[in-house]
Amino acid sequence: MLVSDANISVQDTMFCLLTWNVGFCGLSKEMDFFYDGGKMVRPTYESSYANLEAIRRFVQQQDSVDFFLFQDIDMKAKRSYYLNQYDSIAETLSFTAACIGINYNVKYVPIPLYEPMGSVLSGIATYSRFIPDSCVRYSYPGNYDWPMKVFMLDRCFLVSRYPLSGGKQLIVVNTHNSAYDDGSLRKEQMKFLKDFLQAECRKGNYVIVGGDWNQCPPGYDTERVTKGIQDDLELFPVEDPFIPGWEWTYDITTPTN
């Protein structure tokens, strides 16, 4: 965990969060990614670096954001030309505490055969204006069958705990659930996450969850999307209600998950 010199504790009652799968700074509009049926494995170095710099400029302008929850952020990977994106953004957000949960640590990814992805060290990162008591990675249950599991992500969520008055805690969870499976892994992961969240609530803690769910929130309506969506997109909705009494917040006009 990286921590700035400022010892800032949680005293507010309202918070602003930004959650963003930055796609290893490689999935900009010119990218034709092979996992989505395209032919490209990584962008050019110039594009990768430009994307990272654009992300840095953007987050630097977000003065009202208290927590940044990022997914698919590389520390050392061939696909992103070994640029340490995690450290780079931490340096940009110099006022923050930063922690990362590694979910992709493979020495050599052999696919696609025509241009193997190679080595990957990547994860999910939480940056905040406040200093957490702890930041802990929790592994999701379930995995792909061998040999695919050797080369796939080890899905997880990252839990940051911030002390509050009265002995309670603010729990901020950064999650990145499975993609490209038949839905069975996501179902198992969501049950595990649900049990964890409810246990924290029973302790009297306050809980916020954000991330890349790789599924649609309850009540998501494609008819209200105004910024483009693939006609053949397969939607995986979260069960409704996921946890009774909890509130989902998302942009109803943009197809993100």
Tab-separated table of C-alpha atoms in Angstrom:
chain	number	residue	atom	x	y	z
A	1	MET	CA	0.000	0.000	0.000
A	2	LEU	CA	1.241	3.469	-0.874
A	3	VAL	CA	0.367	6.244	1.584
A	4	SER	CA	0.975	9.979	1.265
A	5	ASP	CA	2.408	12.062	4.107
A	6	ALA	CA	-0.985	13.585	4.906
A	7	ASN	CA	-2.851	11.726	7.663
A	8	ILE	CA	-6.402	12.342	6.524
A	9	SER	CA	-9.212	10.580	8.398
A	10	VAL	CA	-12.807	10.051	7.344
A	11	GLN	CA	-15.110	12.696	8.807
A	12	ASP	CA	-17.554	13.359	5.957
A	13	THR	CA	-20.945	11.721	5.581
A	14	MET	CA	-21.156	12.072	1.789
A	15	PHE	CA	-18.571	10.716	-0.627
A	16	CYS	CA	-17.857	10.787	-4.333
A	17	LEU	CA	-16.534	7.650	-6.024
A	18	LEU	CA	-15.236	7.040	-9.520
A	19	THR	CA	-14.991	3.460	-10.782
A	20	TRP	CA	-13.227	2.737	-14.066
A	21	ASN	CA	-11.891	-0.307	-15.866
A	22	VAL	CA	-8.979	1.386	-17.617
A	23	GLY	CA	-8.351	-1.697	-19.786
A	24	PHE	CA	-4.543	-1.634	-19.282
A	25	CYS	CA	-4.643	1.739	-21.108
A	26	GLY	CA	-5.023	-0.223	-24.305
A	27	LEU	CA	-8.711	-0.367	-25.208
A	28	SER	CA	-9.220	3.003	-26.860
A	29	LYS	CA	-11.397	3.407	-29.946
A	30	GLU	CA	-8.727	2.223	-32.411
A	31	MET	CA	-8.206	-1.062	-30.538
A	32	ASP	CA	-9.639	-4.199	-32.171
A	33	PHE	CA	-9.150	-6.535	-29.193
A	34	PHE	CA	-8.814	-10.248	-29.912
A	35	TYR	CA	-10.833	-11.281	-26.828
A	36	ASP	CA	-13.784	-9.387	-28.328
A	37	GLY	CA	-13.434	-11.052	-31.712
A	38	GLY	CA	-10.820	-8.703	-33.152
A	39	LYS	CA	-7.221	-9.239	-34.214
A	40	MET	CA	-5.137	-6.912	-32.033
A	41	VAL	CA	-3.385	-7.942	-28.812
A	42	ARG	CA	-2.059	-4.552	-27.781
A	43	PRO	CA	-1.983	-1.014	-29.145
A	44	THR	CA	1.149	0.751	-30.323
A	45	TYR	CA	3.499	2.082	-27.662
A	46	GLU	CA	2.542	5.625	-28.619
A	47	SER	CA	-1.146	4.861	-28.141
A	48	SER	CA	-0.595	3.051	-24.837
A	49	TYR	CA	1.469	5.917	-23.438
A	50	ALA	CA	-0.964	8.550	-24.717
A	51	ASN	CA	-3.874	6.712	-23.091
A	52	LEU	CA	-2.050	6.573	-19.757
A	53	GLU	CA	-1.272	10.279	-19.926
A	54	ALA	CA	-4.902	11.061	-20.797
A	55	ILE	CA	-6.090	9.045	-17.796
A	56	ARG	CA	-3.622	10.869	-15.565
A	57	ARG	CA	-4.864	14.247	-16.778
A	58	PHE	CA	-8.470	13.227	-16.275
A	59	VAL	CA	-8.108	11.970	-12.706
A	60	GLN	CA	-6.039	15.005	-11.771
A	61	GLN	CA	-9.041	17.179	-12.643
A	62	GLN	CA	-11.469	15.237	-10.427
A	63	ASP	CA	-11.257	17.451	-7.369
A	64	SER	CA	-14.515	16.173	-5.894
A	65	VAL	CA	-13.662	12.457	-6.043
A	66	ASP	CA	-12.797	10.816	-2.718
A	67	PHE	CA	-12.258	7.257	-3.959
A	68	PHE	CA	-10.961	6.006	-7.310
A	69	LEU	CA	-11.662	2.333	-8.015
A	70	PHE	CA	-9.706	1.070	-11.032
A	71	GLN	CA	-9.657	-2.325	-12.698
A	72	ASP	CA	-7.260	-3.839	-15.256
A	73	ILE	CA	-4.402	-1.578	-14.233
A	74	ASP	CA	-0.963	-2.930	-15.149
A	75	MET	CA	2.206	-2.871	-13.099
A	76	LYS	CA	4.460	-4.756	-15.490
A	77	ALA	CA	3.075	-6.323	-18.645
A	78	LYS	CA	4.114	-6.826	-22.228
A	79	ARG	CA	0.683	-5.688	-23.451
A	80	SER	CA	1.295	-2.221	-21.970
A	81	TYR	CA	5.012	-2.036	-22.771
A	82	TYR	CA	5.964	-2.596	-19.115
A	83	LEU	CA	4.733	0.849	-18.072
A	84	ASN	CA	3.849	0.859	-14.369
A	85	GLN	CA	0.386	2.342	-14.630
A	86	TYR	CA	-0.395	1.809	-10.948
A	87	ASP	CA	2.582	3.836	-9.730
A	88	SER	CA	2.089	6.456	-12.421
A	89	ILE	CA	-1.480	7.197	-11.335
A	90	ALA	CA	-0.486	7.074	-7.659
A	91	GLU	CA	2.096	9.777	-8.351
A	92	THR	CA	-0.552	11.839	-10.139
A	93	LEU	CA	-2.921	11.534	-7.171
A	94	SER	CA	-0.234	12.494	-4.694
A	95	PHE	CA	-2.760	13.288	-1.958
A	96	THR	CA	-4.023	9.728	-1.777
A	97	ALA	CA	-3.425	6.372	-0.203
A	98	ALA	CA	-3.160	3.660	-2.841
A	99	CYS	CA	-3.388	-0.117	-2.719
A	100	ILE	CA	-3.576	-2.851	-5.334
A	101	GLY	CA	-4.891	-6.396	-5.420
A	102	ILE	CA	-3.086	-8.518	-7.992
A	103	ASN	CA	-5.464	-10.620	-10.072
A	104	TYR	CA	-3.327	-11.361	-13.128
A	105	ASN	CA	0.197	-12.644	-12.533
A	106	VAL	CA	1.277	-14.896	-15.379
A	107	LYS	CA	4.808	-15.217	-16.715
A	108	TYR	CA	3.646	-16.132	-20.201
A	109	VAL	CA	0.178	-16.034	-21.749
A	110	PRO	CA	0.492	-18.117	-24.956
A	111	ILE	CA	-2.596	-16.773	-26.725
A	112	PRO	CA	-3.305	-15.755	-29.379
A	113	LEU	CA	-0.871	-18.059	-31.144
A	114	TYR	CA	-0.024	-15.513	-33.846
A	115	GLU	CA	1.056	-12.926	-31.250
A	116	PRO	CA	1.154	-14.246	-27.656
A	117	MET	CA	0.234	-11.765	-24.954
A	118	GLY	CA	3.306	-12.739	-22.955
A	119	SER	CA	3.901	-11.746	-19.333
A	120	VAL	CA	1.269	-9.908	-17.290
A	121	LEU	CA	1.299	-8.400	-13.805
A	122	SER	CA	-1.936	-6.515	-13.283
A	123	GLY	CA	-4.701	-5.921	-10.771
A	124	ILE	CA	-7.414	-3.768	-9.261
A	125	ALA	CA	-6.412	-0.571	-7.468
A	126	THR	CA	-8.096	1.712	-4.959
A	127	TYR	CA	-6.889	5.280	-4.464
A	128	SER	CA	-8.438	7.436	-1.748
A	129	ARG	CA	-8.142	10.790	-0.025
A	130	PHE	CA	-8.297	8.972	3.304
A	131	ILE	CA	-5.852	6.639	5.028
A	132	PRO	CA	-7.342	3.150	5.492
A	133	ASP	CA	-6.664	1.017	8.536
A	134	SER	CA	-6.153	-1.867	6.148
A	135	CYS	CA	-6.491	-2.868	2.525
A	136	VAL	CA	-6.987	-6.598	1.953
A	137	ARG	CA	-7.411	-8.726	-1.157
A	138	TYR	CA	-10.108	-11.441	-1.071
A	139	SER	CA	-9.999	-14.240	-3.642
A	140	TYR	CA	-13.245	-15.215	-5.309
A	141	PRO	CA	-14.111	-18.922	-5.306
A	142	GLY	CA	-14.232	-20.906	-8.530
A	143	ASN	CA	-11.971	-20.932	-11.522
A	144	TYR	CA	-11.682	-22.163	-15.075
A	145	ASP	CA	-10.663	-25.752	-15.720
A	146	TRP	CA	-7.047	-26.630	-16.393
A	147	PRO	CA	-5.176	-25.616	-18.534
A	148	MET	CA	-7.147	-22.394	-19.122
A	149	LYS	CA	-7.007	-21.396	-15.455
A	150	VAL	CA	-3.197	-21.165	-15.700
A	151	PHE	CA	-3.487	-18.227	-18.088
A	152	MET	CA	-6.647	-16.483	-16.853
A	153	LEU	CA	-7.223	-13.867	-14.167
A	154	ASP	CA	-7.511	-14.878	-10.513
A	155	ARG	CA	-10.647	-12.906	-9.743
A	156	CYS	CA	-10.790	-10.996	-6.489
A	157	PHE	CA	-12.139	-7.982	-4.662
A	158	LEU	CA	-10.203	-5.424	-2.646
A	159	VAL	CA	-11.494	-4.262	0.740
A	160	SER	CA	-10.359	-0.940	2.244
A	161	ARG	CA	-11.382	-0.208	5.842
A	162	TYR	CA	-11.642	3.361	7.102
A	163	PRO	CA	-12.228	4.058	10.812
A	164	LEU	CA	-15.259	6.091	11.846
A	165	SER	CA	-16.277	7.576	15.154
A	166	GLY	CA	-18.012	5.181	17.505
A	167	GLY	CA	-15.883	2.223	16.494
A	168	LYS	CA	-17.615	1.567	13.183
A	169	GLN	CA	-15.935	1.386	9.790
A	170	LEU	CA	-16.525	2.595	6.262
A	171	ILE	CA	-15.911	-0.401	3.984
A	172	VAL	CA	-15.057	0.376	0.354
A	173	VAL	CA	-15.022	-2.680	-1.909
A	174	ASN	CA	-13.435	-2.722	-5.364
A	175	THR	CA	-14.555	-5.749	-7.395
A	176	HIS	CA	-13.782	-7.219	-10.796
A	177	ASN	CA	-15.948	-10.212	-11.630
A	178	SER	CA	-15.464	-12.841	-14.303
A	179	ALA	CA	-16.044	-12.290	-17.990
A	180	TYR	CA	-16.117	-14.661	-20.955
A	181	ASP	CA	-17.661	-17.517	-18.959
A	182	ASP	CA	-21.151	-19.003	-19.142
A	183	GLY	CA	-22.260	-17.116	-16.054
A	184	SER	CA	-21.609	-19.906	-13.546
A	185	LEU	CA	-18.433	-18.312	-12.181
A	186	ARG	CA	-20.155	-14.957	-11.776
A	187	LYS	CA	-23.007	-16.599	-9.890
A	188	GLU	CA	-20.598	-18.253	-7.454
A	189	GLN	CA	-18.658	-15.024	-7.017
A	190	MET	CA	-21.773	-12.966	-6.362
A	191	LYS	CA	-22.903	-15.382	-3.645
A	192	PHE	CA	-19.483	-15.061	-1.985
A	193	LEU	CA	-19.552	-11.260	-2.233
A	194	LYS	CA	-23.116	-11.075	-0.953
A	195	ASP	CA	-22.252	-13.118	2.140
A	196	PHE	CA	-19.263	-10.864	2.839
A	197	LEU	CA	-21.276	-7.644	2.471
A	198	GLN	CA	-24.106	-8.839	4.679
A	199	ALA	CA	-21.626	-9.925	7.362
A	200	GLU	CA	-20.128	-6.422	7.389
A	201	CYS	CA	-23.566	-4.852	7.649
A	202	ARG	CA	-24.410	-7.035	10.633
A	203	LYS	CA	-21.346	-5.564	12.362
A	204	GLY	CA	-22.871	-2.108	11.916
A	205	ASN	CA	-20.360	-0.994	9.289
A	206	TYR	CA	-21.172	1.178	6.270
A	207	VAL	CA	-20.440	-0.490	2.943
A	208	ILE	CA	-19.911	0.824	-0.602
A	209	VAL	CA	-19.158	-1.496	-3.531
A	210	GLY	CA	-17.971	-0.497	-6.996
A	211	GLY	CA	-16.073	-2.008	-9.862
A	212	ASP	CA	-16.393	-3.938	-13.085
A	213	TRP	CA	-19.139	-6.454	-12.440
A	214	ASN	CA	-19.216	-7.811	-16.012
A	215	GLN	CA	-22.990	-7.931	-15.629
A	216	CYS	CA	-25.885	-5.518	-15.660
A	217	PRO	CA	-27.393	-3.990	-12.510
A	218	PRO	CA	-31.010	-4.734	-11.582
A	219	GLY	CA	-33.457	-2.746	-13.657
A	220	TYR	CA	-30.993	-2.014	-16.457
A	221	ASP	CA	-32.997	-1.058	-19.561
A	222	THR	CA	-31.298	-1.033	-22.978
A	223	GLU	CA	-34.094	1.190	-24.298
A	224	ARG	CA	-32.718	4.056	-22.200
A	225	VAL	CA	-29.160	3.740	-23.496
A	226	THR	CA	-28.292	6.732	-25.675
A	227	LYS	CA	-24.541	6.317	-26.199
A	228	GLY	CA	-24.395	3.139	-28.252
A	229	ILE	CA	-24.692	-0.562	-27.480
A	230	GLN	CA	-23.907	-3.658	-29.532
A	231	ASP	CA	-27.028	-5.251	-30.963
A	232	ASP	CA	-25.684	-8.736	-30.258
A	233	LEU	CA	-24.466	-7.947	-26.735
A	234	GLU	CA	-25.260	-10.747	-24.306
A	235	LEU	CA	-26.497	-9.254	-21.051
A	236	PHE	CA	-26.022	-10.918	-17.673
A	237	PRO	CA	-28.285	-9.215	-15.112
A	238	VAL	CA	-27.618	-9.244	-11.381
A	239	GLU	CA	-30.392	-10.957	-9.435
A	240	ASP	CA	-33.043	-8.554	-8.193
A	241	PRO	CA	-32.933	-7.844	-5.339
A	242	PHE	CA	-29.272	-8.661	-4.808
A	243	ILE	CA	-29.454	-7.499	-1.194
A	244	PRO	CA	-32.847	-6.144	-0.064
A	245	GLY	CA	-32.724	-2.484	0.886
A	246	TRP	CA	-29.466	-1.739	-0.924
A	247	GLU	CA	-29.367	0.983	-3.568
A	248	TRP	CA	-27.747	0.650	-7.007
A	249	THR	CA	-26.289	3.769	-8.618
A	250	TYR	CA	-25.188	3.817	-12.255
A	251	ASP	CA	-25.384	5.832	-15.459
A	252	ILE	CA	-28.572	4.699	-17.191
A	253	THR	CA	-27.527	6.251	-20.517
A	254	THR	CA	-24.155	4.535	-20.972
A	255	PRO	CA	-23.582	0.774	-21.498
A	256	THR	CA	-20.950	0.172	-18.824
A	257	ASN	CA	-20.818	-2.650	-16.296
